[in-house]
C-alpha atoms as one frame of an Amber mdcrd trajectory, in Angstrom:
protein
 106.120 106.690  91.725 104.144 108.103  89.605 100.711 106.500  88.213 100.778
 104.944  85.020 104.191 103.225  85.376 103.264  99.962  83.605 104.341  96.984
  85.762 107.959  95.555  84.690 107.163  91.512  84.480 110.287  89.351  84.956
 110.526  86.770  82.094 112.645  84.160  83.886 114.194  83.813  87.378 112.731
  82.998  90.392 109.554  86.039  90.296 108.798  85.373  87.020 105.556  84.164
  86.638 104.931  81.246  85.029 104.136  81.293  81.164 103.364  78.098  78.023
 104.559  79.559  74.913 105.261  83.267  76.529 101.356  83.517  77.650 101.038
  83.519  80.796  99.536  80.611  82.906  96.969  80.576  85.441  95.372  77.185
  86.887  92.826  78.598  89.009  90.515  81.819  88.353  91.795  84.058  91.625
  95.474  83.430  90.331  94.365  85.705  87.206  92.783  88.080  89.531  95.453
  88.139  92.021  97.629  88.953  89.125  95.952  91.675  87.936  95.186  93.121
  91.297  98.977  93.626  91.880  99.531  94.826  88.290  96.731  97.372  88.644
  97.892  98.450  92.166 101.141  99.235  91.083 100.405 100.948  87.547  97.755
 103.067  89.840 101.085 104.010  91.980 100.129 102.252  95.120 103.951 100.745
  95.529 107.117 100.231  93.485 107.263  97.020  91.157 111.148  96.582  92.793
 109.658  96.311  96.563 107.075  93.449  94.963 110.007  91.845  93.024 111.765
  91.504  96.166 108.620  90.396  98.548 107.616  87.850  95.706 111.470  86.567
  95.804 111.398  86.378  99.601 108.830  84.558  99.612 109.033  81.924  96.824
 112.731  81.937  98.651 111.256  80.896 102.356 109.561  78.597 100.567 112.101
  76.532  99.253 114.389  76.497 102.294 111.251  75.426 104.484 109.097  73.495
 102.467 108.340  70.107 103.828 108.098  67.358 101.074 103.982  67.223 100.967
 103.391  71.132 100.496 102.459  71.633  97.032 103.957  74.624  94.861 101.609
  77.938  94.338 103.315  80.788  92.490  99.791  83.081  92.887 100.134  82.096
  96.917 103.421  83.357  97.271 102.575  86.467  94.572  99.113  87.362  96.704
 101.605  87.157  99.925 104.241  89.502  98.393 100.923  92.141  97.628 100.063
  91.292 101.069 103.874  91.968 102.357 104.292  95.529 100.187 100.990  96.815
 101.370 101.369  96.219 104.920 105.164  97.305 104.621 104.374 100.994 103.360
 101.320 101.135 105.702  98.227 100.904 103.053  96.921  98.019 105.021  97.227
  96.548 108.258  97.774  93.106 109.046  94.333  93.059 110.698  92.740  93.965
 107.552  94.217  91.664 105.654  93.002  88.678 108.132  89.339  90.157 108.406
  88.842  90.568 104.911  90.527  86.790 103.766  88.053  85.584 106.391  84.863
  87.575 105.201  86.123  86.070 101.375  86.775  82.787 102.497  83.100  81.973
 104.164  81.213  83.275 101.190  79.761  80.778  98.917  81.303  79.367  95.376
  79.333  81.231  92.896  77.863  83.842  95.171  78.064  86.735  92.666  76.258
  84.818  89.955  72.959  83.379  91.962  71.235  86.917  91.640  70.164  89.760
  88.883  72.989  90.283  87.093  73.529  93.637  86.908  77.491  93.382  88.685
  76.570  95.965  91.515  77.209  93.088  93.876  78.552  95.525  95.787  75.655
  95.005  98.492  76.943  91.729  99.132  80.062  93.811 101.113  79.674  94.375
 104.751  79.875  98.068 105.208  82.772  98.136 106.981  84.829  96.885 104.200
């Protein structure tokens, strides 16, 4: 895949992102970040979009087949899972990489990036091995 190819977002069907009046809808800030991360990685040539779409549709299908009545639907949970799937499948990341990074991110306090000087160079907050 060549870098610079734009992600072809589905307008309808099981893999289509939520929209309102034609605009993408994000309920939480992390959803827009997950969306942007996947699109940027694709546009940089990290993975083929059809592989991502297939992983997303598979995740959604598995949720629909296996869900219990009290599970809350979250399109972007499946989106992020599909991104992890394609990056692990092609060897870009290992399952351990994802587990360690997710744990590190989950342990950070809310607003962690905004309680310091505001040069946004917060790279010093990331452990050296990440």
